[in-house]
Coordinates of C-alpha atoms and ligand atoms in Angstrom, one line a residue:
Chain A
K1 CA 0.0 0.0 0.0
T2 CA 1.2 3.5 -0.7
L3 CA 1.9 5.9 2.2
T4 CA -1.2 7.8 1.3
E5 CA -3.4 4.7 1.3
K6 CA -2.0 3.7 4.7
R7 CA -2.6 7.1 6.2
L8 CA -6.1 7.1 4.7
D9 CA -6.8 3.7 6.2
K10 CA -5.7 5.0 9.6
A11 CA -7.7 8.2 9.4
L12 CA -10.8 6.2 8.4
K13 CA -10.2 3.7 11.2
D14 CA -10.1 6.5 13.8
L15 CA -13.2 8.0 12.4
R16 CA -15.0 4.7 12.4
L17 CA -14.2 4.5 16.1
T18 CA -16.0 7.8 16.5
L19 CA -19.0 6.4 14.9
L20 CA -18.9 3.3 17.1
Q21 CA -18.6 5.4 20.3
N22 CA -21.6 7.4 19.2
D23 CA -23.8 4.3 19.1
V24 CA -23.6 3.6 15.4
A25 CA -24.0 -0.2 14.9
L26 CA -20.8 -1.9 13.7
I27 CA -22.4 -3.1 10.4
A28 CA -23.7 0.4 9.6
A29 CA -20.3 2.0 10.5
D30 CA -18.5 -0.5 8.3
K31 CA -20.8 0.1 5.4
I32 CA -20.5 3.9 5.7
C33 CA -16.7 3.8 5.8
E34 CA -16.5 1.3 2.9
N35 CA -18.7 3.4 0.7
I36 CA -16.8 6.7 1.2
K37 CA -13.5 4.8 0.7
E38 CA -14.6 3.6 -2.7
E39 CA -16.4 6.6 -4.1
Q40 CA -15.0 9.8 -2.7
L41 CA -11.7 9.5 -1.0
G42 CA -9.7 8.5 -4.0
E43 CA -10.1 11.8 -5.8
K44 CA -9.9 14.2 -2.9
V45 CA -6.7 13.1 -1.3
G46 CA -3.8 15.2 -2.6
R47 CA -1.8 16.7 0.2
L48 CA -0.7 14.2 2.9
E49 CA -0.9 16.6 5.8
N50 CA -4.6 17.1 5.4
I51 CA -5.7 13.5 5.3
Q52 CA -7.4 13.4 8.7
K53 CA -9.3 16.6 8.0
I54 CA -10.4 15.5 4.5
V55 CA -11.5 12.1 5.6
S56 CA -13.5 13.7 8.5
E57 CA -15.2 16.1 6.1
V58 CA -16.1 13.4 3.6
L59 CA -17.4 11.2 6.4
E60 CA -19.5 14.0 7.8
D61 CA -21.0 14.7 4.3
S62 CA -21.7 11.1 3.9
V63 CA -23.5 10.8 7.2
R64 CA -25.5 13.9 6.4
N65 CA -26.5 12.5 3.1
I66 CA -27.5 9.2 4.6
L67 CA -29.7 10.9 7.2
T68 CA -31.4 13.1 4.7
L69 CA -31.7 10.3 2.2
E70 CA -29.9 12.5 -0.3
G71 CA -30.1 11.2 -3.9
Q72 CA -33.0 8.9 -3.0
Q73 CA -36.0 9.4 -5.2
Q74 CA -38.3 9.9 -2.2
E75 CA -40.4 13.0 -1.8
K76 CA -40.4 14.5 1.6
M77 CA -42.8 12.7 3.8
D78 CA -45.3 15.0 5.5
L79 CA -47.9 13.8 8.0
I80 CA -50.2 16.7 7.4
E81 CA -50.1 16.3 3.6
I82 CA -50.9 12.6 3.8
I83 CA -53.9 13.4 6.1
Q84 CA -55.2 16.0 3.7
E85 CA -54.7 13.7 0.7
Q86 CA -56.6 10.9 2.3
N87 CA -59.4 13.2 3.6
K88 CA -59.9 14.5 0.0
N89 CA -60.9 10.9 -0.9
G90 CA -63.3 10.7 2.0
A91 CA -61.2 8.5 4.1
P92 CA -59.3 9.0 7.4
A93 CA -55.5 8.8 7.3
V94 CA -54.4 5.6 9.1
F95 CA -51.0 5.4 10.9
V96 CA -49.9 2.2 12.5
F97 CA -47.1 2.3 15.1
V98 CA -44.8 -0.7 15.6
G99 CA -41.6 -1.6 17.4
I100 CA -40.1 -3.7 20.1
N101 CA -41.1 -3.6 23.8
G102 CA -40.8 -0.3 25.7
T103 CA -39.5 2.0 22.9
G104 CA -42.2 4.6 23.5
K105 CA -44.9 3.7 20.9
T106 CA -47.9 4.5 23.2
T107 CA -46.4 7.8 24.5
T108 CA -45.4 8.8 20.9
I109 CA -49.0 8.2 19.7
A110 CA -50.3 10.5 22.4
K111 CA -47.7 13.1 21.3
I112 CA -48.7 12.8 17.7
A113 CA -52.4 13.1 18.6
H114 CA -51.7 16.2 20.6
F115 CA -49.7 17.6 17.7
L116 CA -52.4 16.9 15.1
K117 CA -55.1 18.4 17.4
Q118 CA -53.1 21.6 17.7
K119 CA -53.1 21.8 13.9
G120 CA -56.8 21.5 13.9
F121 CA -57.3 17.9 13.0
S122 CA -59.6 15.4 14.6
V123 CA -58.0 12.1 15.8
V124 CA -59.1 8.8 17.1
M125 CA -56.8 6.1 18.6
A126 CA -57.1 2.4 18.2
A127 CA -56.1 0.4 21.3
S128 CA -54.7 -2.5 19.4
D129 CA -52.4 -3.6 22.2
T130 CA -54.7 -6.2 23.7
F131 CA -51.9 -8.2 25.4
R132 CA -49.8 -6.2 27.8
A133 CA -50.9 -5.5 31.4
G134 CA -52.2 -2.0 31.8
S135 CA -51.9 -1.1 28.1
Q136 CA -55.5 -0.3 27.6
E137 CA -55.7 2.0 30.7
Q138 CA -52.4 3.7 29.7
L139 CA -53.7 4.6 26.3
A140 CA -57.1 5.6 27.6
K141 CA -55.6 8.0 30.1
H142 CA -53.4 9.6 27.4
A143 CA -56.4 9.9 25.2
K144 CA -58.4 11.6 27.9
R145 CA -55.6 14.1 28.6
V146 CA -55.0 14.9 25.0
G147 CA -58.7 15.1 24.3
V148 CA -59.3 12.4 21.7
K149 CA -61.4 9.3 21.6
V150 CA -59.9 5.8 21.9
I151 CA -61.6 2.7 20.4
K152 CA -61.0 -0.3 22.7
G153 CA -63.3 -2.9 21.2
G154 CA -63.2 -6.0 23.2
G155 CA -60.2 -5.0 25.3
Y156 CA -57.7 -7.5 26.6
G157 CA -57.5 -10.7 24.8
S158 CA -59.5 -9.6 21.8
D159 CA -58.3 -9.4 18.2
S160 CA -55.9 -6.5 17.6
A161 CA -56.7 -6.3 13.9
A162 CA -60.4 -6.1 14.6
I163 CA -59.9 -3.1 16.9
A164 CA -57.9 -1.3 14.2
Y165 CA -60.7 -2.1 11.8
D166 CA -63.4 -0.8 14.2
A167 CA -61.5 2.4 14.8
I168 CA -61.1 3.1 11.0
A169 CA -64.8 2.4 10.5
H170 CA -65.7 4.7 13.3
A171 CA -63.4 7.4 11.9
T172 CA -64.8 7.0 8.3
A173 CA -68.4 7.2 9.5
R174 CA -67.7 10.4 11.4
S175 CA -65.2 12.0 9.0
I176 CA -62.4 12.0 11.5
N177 CA -59.2 13.1 9.9
A178 CA -56.7 10.5 11.3
V179 CA -56.6 7.1 13.1
L180 CA -53.5 6.3 15.2
V181 CA -53.1 2.5 15.8
D182 CA -51.2 1.5 18.9
T183 CA -49.7 -2.0 18.8
A184 CA -48.1 -4.2 21.4
G185 CA -44.3 -4.2 21.7
R186 CA -42.8 -7.3 20.1
M187 CA -39.4 -8.8 19.6
Q188 CA -38.4 -9.0 15.9
T189 CA -37.4 -12.6 16.6
N190 CA -40.8 -13.8 17.7
K191 CA -42.4 -15.2 14.6
N192 CA -46.0 -15.4 16.0
L193 CA -46.0 -11.8 17.1
M194 CA -44.5 -10.7 13.8
D195 CA -47.3 -12.6 12.0
E196 CA -49.9 -10.9 14.2
M197 CA -48.4 -7.5 13.2
K198 CA -48.7 -8.5 9.5
K199 CA -52.4 -9.3 10.1
I200 CA -53.0 -5.9 11.8
V201 CA -51.3 -4.2 8.8
R202 CA -53.3 -6.2 6.3
V203 CA -56.6 -5.3 7.9
A204 CA -55.8 -1.7 8.6
N205 CA -54.2 -1.0 5.3
P206 CA -52.4 2.0 6.7
D207 CA -51.1 5.1 4.9
L208 CA -48.0 5.0 7.0
I209 CA -46.3 2.2 9.0
I210 CA -44.2 4.0 11.6
F211 CA -41.3 2.2 13.3
V212 CA -40.7 3.5 16.8
G213 CA -37.1 3.0 17.9
D214 CA -35.2 3.7 21.1
A215 CA -32.3 6.1 20.6
L216 CA -30.4 4.3 23.4
A217 CA -30.4 1.0 21.5
G218 CA -27.1 -0.2 20.2
N219 CA -26.4 -2.7 17.5
D220 CA -29.9 -4.3 17.9
A221 CA -31.3 -1.2 16.1
V222 CA -30.1 -2.7 12.8
S223 CA -31.8 -6.1 13.4
Q224 CA -35.0 -4.4 14.7
S225 CA -35.5 -2.1 11.8
E226 CA -34.4 -4.7 9.2
E227 CA -36.8 -7.4 10.5
F228 CA -39.7 -5.0 10.9
N229 CA -39.1 -3.7 7.5
N230 CA -38.9 -7.2 6.0
A231 CA -42.2 -8.1 7.7
V232 CA -44.5 -5.2 6.9
G233 CA -42.4 -2.5 5.2
I234 CA -41.5 0.5 7.3
D235 CA -42.4 3.9 5.8
C236 CA -40.6 6.1 8.3
S237 CA -39.3 6.0 11.9
I238 CA -39.6 8.0 15.1
L239 CA -36.6 7.9 17.4
T240 CA -37.4 8.3 21.1
K241 CA -35.5 9.2 24.3
I242 CA -33.0 11.5 22.6
D243 CA -33.2 13.6 25.8
A244 CA -31.4 10.8 27.7
D245 CA -28.2 12.1 26.1
A246 CA -28.4 9.7 23.3
R247 CA -25.4 10.0 21.0
G248 CA -27.5 9.8 17.9
G249 CA -25.8 7.0 16.1
T250 CA -28.9 4.9 16.3
A251 CA -30.5 7.2 13.8
L252 CA -27.7 6.4 11.3
S253 CA -28.0 2.6 12.0
I254 CA -31.7 2.7 11.3
V255 CA -31.7 5.0 8.2
S256 CA -28.7 3.3 6.6
T257 CA -30.4 -0.1 7.1
I258 CA -33.9 0.5 5.8
Q259 CA -33.3 3.7 3.7
K260 CA -36.4 5.3 5.1
P261 CA -36.6 8.7 6.8
I262 CA -36.9 9.6 10.4
L263 CA -39.9 11.9 10.8
F264 CA -39.7 12.9 14.5
V265 CA -37.6 12.5 17.6
G266 CA -39.0 12.1 21.1
T267 CA -37.3 14.5 23.5
G268 CA -39.1 13.7 26.8
Q269 CA -42.3 12.3 28.3
G270 CA -44.6 15.3 27.8
Y271 CA -47.0 15.8 24.9
D272 CA -44.9 18.6 23.6
D273 CA -41.7 16.6 23.6
L274 CA -41.9 15.8 19.9
E275 CA -39.6 17.5 17.4
A276 CA -39.2 17.3 13.7
F277 CA -36.1 15.3 12.8
D278 CA -33.1 17.5 12.1
A279 CA -30.2 15.8 10.4
E280 CA -27.8 18.6 11.2
W281 CA -28.3 18.1 15.0
F282 CA -27.3 14.5 14.6
V283 CA -24.3 15.3 12.5
E284 CA -23.1 17.8 15.1
R285 CA -23.7 15.2 17.9
I286 CA -21.5 12.7 16.2
F287 CA -18.8 15.0 14.9
Chain B
K1 CA -24.2 -15.0 10.7
L2 CA -22.8 -12.8 13.5
S3 CA -20.6 -15.4 14.9
S4 CA -19.3 -16.9 11.7
G5 CA -16.3 -14.6 11.6
L6 CA -15.3 -15.4 15.2
K7 CA -16.0 -19.1 14.5
R8 CA -13.7 -19.1 11.5
A9 CA -11.0 -17.2 13.5
F10 CA -11.2 -19.8 16.3
E11 CA -10.8 -22.6 13.7
K12 CA -7.8 -20.9 12.1
L13 CA -6.3 -20.6 15.5
T14 CA -6.8 -24.3 16.2
R15 CA -5.3 -25.4 13.0
A16 CA -2.2 -23.2 13.4
S17 CA 0.8 -25.4 14.3
F18 CA 2.5 -22.7 16.4
V19 CA 1.6 -19.3 17.8
D20 CA 1.7 -17.3 14.7
E21 CA 1.4 -13.6 15.4
K22 CA -0.6 -13.1 12.2
V23 CA -3.2 -15.7 13.2
V24 CA -3.6 -14.3 16.7
K25 CA -4.0 -10.8 15.4
E26 CA -6.7 -12.0 12.9
F27 CA -8.4 -13.8 15.8
V28 CA -8.3 -10.7 18.0
L29 CA -9.8 -8.6 15.2
E30 CA -12.7 -11.0 14.9
L31 CA -13.1 -11.1 18.7
Q32 CA -13.3 -7.3 18.7
R33 CA -16.0 -7.4 16.0
A34 CA -18.0 -9.9 18.0
L35 CA -17.8 -7.9 21.2
L36 CA -18.6 -4.6 19.4
Q37 CA -21.7 -6.1 17.8
A38 CA -22.7 -7.4 21.2
D39 CA -22.7 -3.7 22.4
V40 CA -19.8 -4.1 24.8
N41 CA -18.2 -0.7 25.6
V42 CA -15.8 0.4 22.9
E43 CA -12.9 1.2 25.3
L44 CA -13.4 -2.1 27.1
V45 CA -13.4 -4.0 23.9
F46 CA -9.9 -2.6 22.9
E47 CA -8.7 -3.0 26.5
L48 CA -9.8 -6.7 26.6
S49 CA -8.5 -7.6 23.1
E50 CA -5.1 -6.0 23.8
R51 CA -4.7 -8.0 26.9
I52 CA -5.8 -11.2 25.2
E53 CA -3.5 -10.6 22.3
K54 CA -0.5 -10.1 24.6
R55 CA -1.4 -13.2 26.7
A56 CA -2.0 -15.3 23.6
L57 CA 1.4 -14.5 22.2
S58 CA 3.4 -14.6 25.4
E59 CA 2.0 -17.3 27.6
K60 CA 3.2 -20.8 27.4
L61 CA 0.5 -23.5 26.8
P62 CA -0.1 -25.5 29.9
P63 CA 0.4 -29.3 29.4
G64 CA -2.5 -31.3 28.0
V65 CA -4.4 -28.2 26.7
T66 CA -4.8 -27.3 23.0
R67 CA -4.1 -23.8 21.8
R68 CA -7.8 -23.4 21.0
Q69 CA -8.9 -24.5 24.4
Y70 CA -6.4 -22.2 26.1
I71 CA -7.5 -19.2 24.1
V72 CA -11.2 -19.9 24.6
K73 CA -10.6 -20.2 28.4
M74 CA -8.6 -17.0 28.2
V75 CA -11.5 -15.1 26.5
Y76 CA -14.0 -16.6 28.9
D77 CA -11.8 -15.7 32.0
E78 CA -11.3 -12.1 30.8
L79 CA -15.1 -11.6 30.4
T80 CA -16.1 -13.3 33.6
E81 CA -13.4 -11.2 35.4
V82 CA -15.8 -8.3 34.9
L83 CA -19.1 -10.1 35.1
G84 CA -18.4 -12.5 38.0
K85 CA -17.7 -16.2 37.7
K86 CA -20.7 -17.7 39.4
S87 CA -24.3 -16.9 39.8
V88 CA -24.9 -14.6 42.8
P89 CA -28.3 -15.2 44.5
L90 CA -30.6 -12.6 45.8
E91 CA -30.1 -13.0 49.5
F92 CA -32.6 -12.3 52.3
S93 CA -33.2 -13.5 55.9
P94 CA -36.4 -15.6 56.4
G95 CA -38.7 -14.0 58.9
K96 CA -37.2 -10.5 58.4
S97 CA -38.4 -7.9 55.9
K98 CA -36.1 -7.0 53.0
I99 CA -37.0 -4.0 51.0
I100 CA -35.9 -4.1 47.3
M101 CA -36.3 -1.1 45.1
L102 CA -36.3 -1.3 41.2
V103 CA -34.9 1.6 39.3
G104 CA -33.9 2.2 35.7
I105 CA -34.4 4.1 32.4
Q106 CA -37.8 4.6 30.9
G107 CA -39.2 1.4 29.3
S108 CA -36.3 -0.9 30.5
G109 CA -38.8 -3.4 32.0
K110 CA -39.0 -2.4 35.8
T111 CA -42.7 -3.0 36.3
T112 CA -42.7 -6.3 34.5
T113 CA -39.5 -7.3 36.4
A114 CA -41.0 -6.4 39.8
A115 CA -43.8 -8.8 39.2
K116 CA -41.5 -11.5 37.8
L117 CA -39.3 -11.3 40.9
A118 CA -42.2 -11.3 43.3
R119 CA -43.7 -14.4 41.7
Y120 CA -40.3 -16.1 41.5
F121 CA -39.8 -15.9 45.2
K122 CA -43.5 -16.5 46.1
K123 CA -43.2 -19.9 44.3
R124 CA -40.3 -20.7 46.5
G125 CA -42.3 -20.1 49.7
V126 CA -41.2 -16.6 50.4
K127 CA -43.9 -14.1 51.6
T128 CA -43.6 -11.3 48.9
G129 CA -45.4 -8.1 48.3
L130 CA -45.4 -5.4 45.6
V131 CA -45.5 -1.6 46.0
C132 CA -46.3 0.6 43.1
A133 CA -44.4 3.8 43.7
D134 CA -44.6 5.0 40.1
T135 CA -47.0 8.0 40.4
F136 CA -46.1 9.4 37.1
R137 CA -46.8 7.0 34.3
P138 CA -50.4 6.7 33.2
G139 CA -51.7 3.2 33.9
A140 CA -48.6 2.3 36.0
F141 CA -50.7 1.1 39.0
E142 CA -53.1 -0.8 36.7
Q143 CA -50.2 -2.5 35.0
L144 CA -48.5 -3.7 38.2
N145 CA -51.9 -4.5 39.7
Q146 CA -52.9 -6.7 36.8
L147 CA -49.6 -8.5 37.0
A148 CA -49.9 -8.9 40.7
D149 CA -53.4 -10.3 40.5
S150 CA -52.3 -12.8 37.8
A151 CA -49.9 -14.3 40.3
G152 CA -51.9 -13.8 43.5
I153 CA -49.4 -11.3 45.0
P154 CA -50.6 -8.6 47.4
I155 CA -50.0 -5.1 46.1
Y156 CA -50.0 -1.7 47.7
G157 CA -50.7 1.3 45.5
H158 CA -53.4 3.9 44.5
L159 CA -54.9 5.0 41.3
D160 CA -53.9 8.6 40.7
A161 CA -51.5 8.8 43.6
K162 CA -49.3 11.9 43.6
K163 CA -46.5 11.5 46.1
P164 CA -44.1 8.5 45.5
V165 CA -42.1 9.0 48.7
S166 CA -45.1 8.9 51.2
L167 CA -46.9 6.2 49.2
A168 CA -43.8 4.0 49.3
R169 CA -43.3 4.6 53.0
K170 CA -46.9 3.6 53.8
G171 CA -46.7 0.5 51.6
I172 CA -43.5 -0.7 53.2
A173 CA -45.0 -0.1 56.7
Q174 CA -48.0 -2.1 55.9
F175 CA -46.1 -5.0 54.5
K176 CA -43.6 -5.0 57.3
Q177 CA -46.5 -5.2 59.8
G178 CA -47.8 -8.1 57.8
G179 CA -44.5 -9.9 58.2
Y180 CA -43.6 -9.9 54.5
E181 CA -40.1 -11.1 53.8
L182 CA -39.5 -9.6 50.3
I183 CA -41.1 -6.3 49.4
F184 CA -40.5 -5.1 45.8
V185 CA -40.9 -1.4 45.1
D186 CA -41.5 -0.3 41.5
T187 CA -40.5 3.2 40.6
A188 CA -41.0 5.5 37.6
G189 CA -38.5 5.4 34.7
R190 CA -35.7 8.1 34.7
H191 CA -32.4 8.7 33.0
K192 CA -29.1 10.4 33.9
E193 CA -30.1 13.8 32.5
E194 CA -33.1 14.1 34.8
K195 CA -31.3 15.4 37.9
G196 CA -34.6 16.1 39.7
L197 CA -35.8 12.6 39.1
L198 CA -32.4 11.1 40.3
R199 CA -32.9 13.2 43.5
E200 CA -36.4 11.9 43.8
M201 CA -35.1 8.3 43.5
K202 CA -32.6 9.0 46.3
N203 CA -35.4 10.4 48.5
I204 CA -37.5 7.3 48.0
A205 CA -34.6 5.0 48.7
N206 CA -33.8 6.9 51.9
A207 CA -37.4 7.2 53.1
I208 CA -38.0 3.5 52.8
K209 CA -34.5 2.4 53.9
A210 CA -34.2 0.2 50.8
D211 CA -32.0 -2.8 51.6
E212 CA -31.1 -3.5 48.0
I213 CA -31.5 -1.4 44.8
I214 CA -31.8 -3.3 41.6
L215 CA -30.9 -1.4 38.4
V216 CA -33.0 -2.8 35.5
I217 CA -31.0 -2.7 32.3
D218 CA -32.5 -3.1 28.8
G219 CA -30.7 -5.8 26.9
T220 CA -30.7 -3.6 23.8
L221 CA -28.9 -0.8 25.6
G222 CA -25.8 0.4 23.6
Q223 CA -22.8 2.6 24.3
Q224 CA -24.8 4.7 26.8
A225 CA -24.9 1.9 29.3
Y226 CA -21.8 2.9 31.3
A227 CA -22.7 6.5 31.7
Q228 CA -26.3 5.8 32.6
A229 CA -25.5 3.1 35.1
K230 CA -22.8 5.3 36.7
A231 CA -25.3 8.2 37.2
F232 CA -27.8 5.9 38.9
H233 CA -25.0 4.5 41.1
E234 CA -23.9 7.9 42.1
A235 CA -27.4 8.8 43.2
T236 CA -28.3 5.5 45.0
E237 CA -25.9 2.6 45.5
I238 CA -26.9 -0.1 43.1
G239 CA -26.9 -3.5 44.8
S240 CA -27.6 -5.7 41.7
I241 CA -28.5 -5.6 38.1
F242 CA -31.4 -7.3 36.2
V243 CA -30.9 -7.5 32.4
T244 CA -34.2 -7.6 30.4
K245 CA -35.2 -8.6 26.9
L246 CA -32.5 -11.2 26.3
D247 CA -35.1 -13.2 24.4
G248 CA -34.6 -10.9 21.5
S249 CA -31.5 -10.7 19.4
A250 CA -29.6 -8.2 21.5
R251 CA -26.5 -9.8 23.0
G252 CA -26.5 -7.8 26.2
G253 CA -23.0 -6.2 26.1
G254 CA -24.4 -3.1 27.7
A255 CA -24.9 -5.1 30.9
I256 CA -21.2 -5.6 31.2
S257 CA -20.7 -1.8 31.2
A258 CA -23.4 -1.5 33.9
V259 CA -21.5 -4.0 36.0
A260 CA -18.2 -2.2 35.5
A261 CA -19.8 1.2 36.4
T262 CA -21.6 0.0 39.5
G263 CA -19.5 -2.9 40.8
A264 CA -22.9 -4.7 41.2
P265 CA -23.4 -8.3 40.1
I266 CA -26.1 -9.4 37.6
K267 CA -28.5 -11.7 39.6
F268 CA -31.3 -12.3 37.1
V269 CA -32.2 -11.9 33.5
G270 CA -35.5 -11.4 31.7
T271 CA -36.3 -13.8 28.9
G272 CA -39.7 -12.7 27.7
E273 CA -42.8 -10.7 28.4
K274 CA -44.7 -13.2 30.6
I275 CA -44.4 -13.1 34.3
E276 CA -42.6 -16.5 34.4
D277 CA -39.9 -15.4 31.9
I278 CA -37.1 -14.9 34.5
E279 CA -33.9 -16.9 35.1
P280 CA -31.1 -16.6 37.5
F281 CA -28.0 -15.1 35.9
N282 CA -25.8 -17.8 34.3
P283 CA -22.3 -16.5 33.5
P284 CA -21.2 -19.2 31.0
R285 CA -24.5 -18.9 29.0
F286 CA -24.3 -15.1 29.0
V287 CA -20.7 -15.1 27.7
G288 CA -21.7 -17.6 25.1
R289 CA -24.5 -15.4 23.9
L290 CA -22.2 -12.4 24.0
L291 CA -19.7 -14.0 21.7
G292 CA -22.5 -15.0 19.3
Ligands
GTP1 N1 -37.3 10.4 28.4 C1 -38.1 10.0 27.5 N2 -39.0 9.0 27.8 C2 -39.8 8.6 26.9 C3 -39.8 9.1 25.5 N3 -40.8 8.4 24.8 C4 -41.4 7.5 25.7 N4 -40.8 7.6 26.9 C5 -41.1 6.8 28.1 O1 -40.7 5.5 27.8 C6 -41.6 4.6 28.6 C7 -42.2 3.6 27.7 O2 -43.1 4.3 26.9 P1 -44.4 3.5 26.2 O3 -45.1 4.5 25.4 O4 -45.1 2.7 27.3 O5 -43.6 2.5 25.3 P2 -44.2 1.4 24.4 O6 -43.4 1.2 23.2 O7 -45.7 1.7 24.1 O8 -44.1 0.1 25.3 P3 -44.8 -1.3 25.1 O9 -46.2 -1.1 24.6 O10 -44.8 -2.0 26.4 O11 -44.0 -2.0 24.1 C8 -42.6 5.5 29.3 O12 -42.1 5.8 30.6 C9 -42.5 6.8 28.5 O13 -42.9 7.9 29.2 C10 -38.9 10.1 25.2 O14 -38.8 10.6 24.1 N5 -38.1 10.5 26.2
GTP2 N1 -39.6 -9.5 25.3 C1 -39.4 -9.1 26.5 N2 -40.1 -8.0 26.9 C2 -40.0 -7.5 28.1 C3 -39.1 -8.1 29.0 N3 -39.1 -7.4 30.2 C4 -40.1 -6.4 30.0 N4 -40.6 -6.5 28.7 C5 -41.5 -5.7 28.1 O1 -40.9 -4.4 27.9 C6 -42.0 -3.4 27.9 C7 -41.6 -2.4 29.0 O2 -41.7 -3.0 30.2 P1 -42.2 -2.2 31.5 O3 -42.2 -3.1 32.7 O4 -43.4 -1.4 31.3 O5 -41.0 -1.2 31.6 P2 -40.7 0.0 32.7 O6 -39.3 0.0 33.0 O7 -41.5 -0.3 33.9 O8 -41.2 1.2 32.0 P3 -41.4 2.7 32.7 O9 -42.2 2.5 33.9 O10 -42.2 3.5 31.7 O11 -40.1 3.3 32.9 C8 -43.3 -4.1 28.2 O12 -43.9 -4.4 26.9 C9 -42.8 -5.4 28.8 O13 -43.7 -6.5 28.6 C10 -38.3 -9.2 28.6 O14 -37.5 -9.8 29.3 N5 -38.5 -9.7 27.3
MG3 MG1 -47.4 0.5 24.4
MG4 MG1 -43.0 0.9 34.8

């Protein structure tokens, strides 16, 4: 290897370490570093002294591009536009929230309902977590505080998909703008629960399937987003618990794995603790 | 497919006729990858792998042991050095009341774990009670109440209670009077940036004179594990760790950081959502899962 190549490798290795320390999954960090090595570094490296700086800048650009899905033929996803589009056709917009246990799905749904209400939209929630202890009461209390109706159907033990169906029928009959479907947490490795989720999605036929991921998760974020995406197709993600001093690398792990945008981040436990995803904030965290 | 790299590296090491520096370095690289993917703290991964590389290249093979066996034992020893070599039980004195408080980050599994632990000990003839001192989360009392009912465990708590400290104190007093031997106290989730909540946790622990504080760690927790565990430990001395969600694909490396940050042993792990999904910590099995 030439001296330049060796110094390049070393600079890239150091920066890859930065990614790992910031909670970027190993597989994602490898992929990102491999890509910039192939495409961009070759041409830019001229003067030896600046290698560290050049590699850092190229990596930063690459991370920014990944998070903003630069060069992807996807139009910017907007919750409000999707709702307006669906309502024009006489139907409520349907959003289904999925993810592993404890990531913040139920709380995030409450935040989104609050957000939509503030924008003047009517919302109904579907309590499709019919398994976990206290899940129905938790969602009901959030619904009451936010001021929206929740469809519980048969409650615990009843069919999750049926509750989603009932909520959509209810919303359609009353011209309610949006239906938010809460689902039970499930491990991506549990085939039965992944099948149950597929059924809920089939019946609900949602406009968006939203993956809710915990920003504190490490390498498992790759497996989670990948498996959920393979099962039902994720349209976008919401990353929660950023306020816990999350390093932000999880955002990179998820987006680089499923190539879908992060719409919002959760920044606390209150209804206002929901912010639009800002790629620059994450880039600054990591670098 | 995670462990195939490490597996191949182990095989190469076995087939090597003498300690070739290149083979060892290759092996150490694969070991690093396995540990990083398992969410072990980055600094610790490099510290461990450097030590293992040095030892593998300098130590003489003891008689009757193959190169591979020796290196496997070395890796295992280095990891259990941090984690502890054997399973440490949750101790208590029969006939006396022991107060155990569960703390941890939002969503890590505290409420479910409190019920799991209570049922685990009830099945072994211990008189156990549950106290719901989470007055913040909507539906927290209902959640623990439903779990307690399902296992026939007495629970103290109120719907819409507002003060966790006084509630916990009253619950403990009631259970102590009733001669309960293990009293598990569930608290609200909190993280290291919420200084006010860390103070509240300290106040609850002092008010109820908690005998042991269990830090519940989510098995999917990444590089934040060390800093978060340290913050909890600085507010209230952590007595033991409970690692949840190991039934998923997460390898639990964050738990090692939690042990390193608190000096506390892992006593149990959570292996599912149901109340019976709990197992005493098993170091060899945990290390095996860690290495993929
Ligand atoms: N600090 C912080 N806590 C959050 C955030 N989002 C959710 N939480 C908390 O995380 C915990 C779990 O939230 P839930 O909404 O119950 O999570 P879930 O995904 O519905 O959980 P399951 O249904 O059991 O899988 C609660 O204590 C929430 O208040 C966030 O952005 N920041
Ligand atoms: N698969 C699996 N799920 C678990 C395990 N332990 C807890 N859970 C689930 O994780 C989610 C969160 O558990 P909780 O007990 O509500 O967590 P918590 O720490 O009390 O949450 P907060 O009170 O909001 O901080 C629930 O869906 C539980 O069923 C486990 O070992 N495996
Ligand atoms: Mg939920
Ligand atoms: Mg709880």
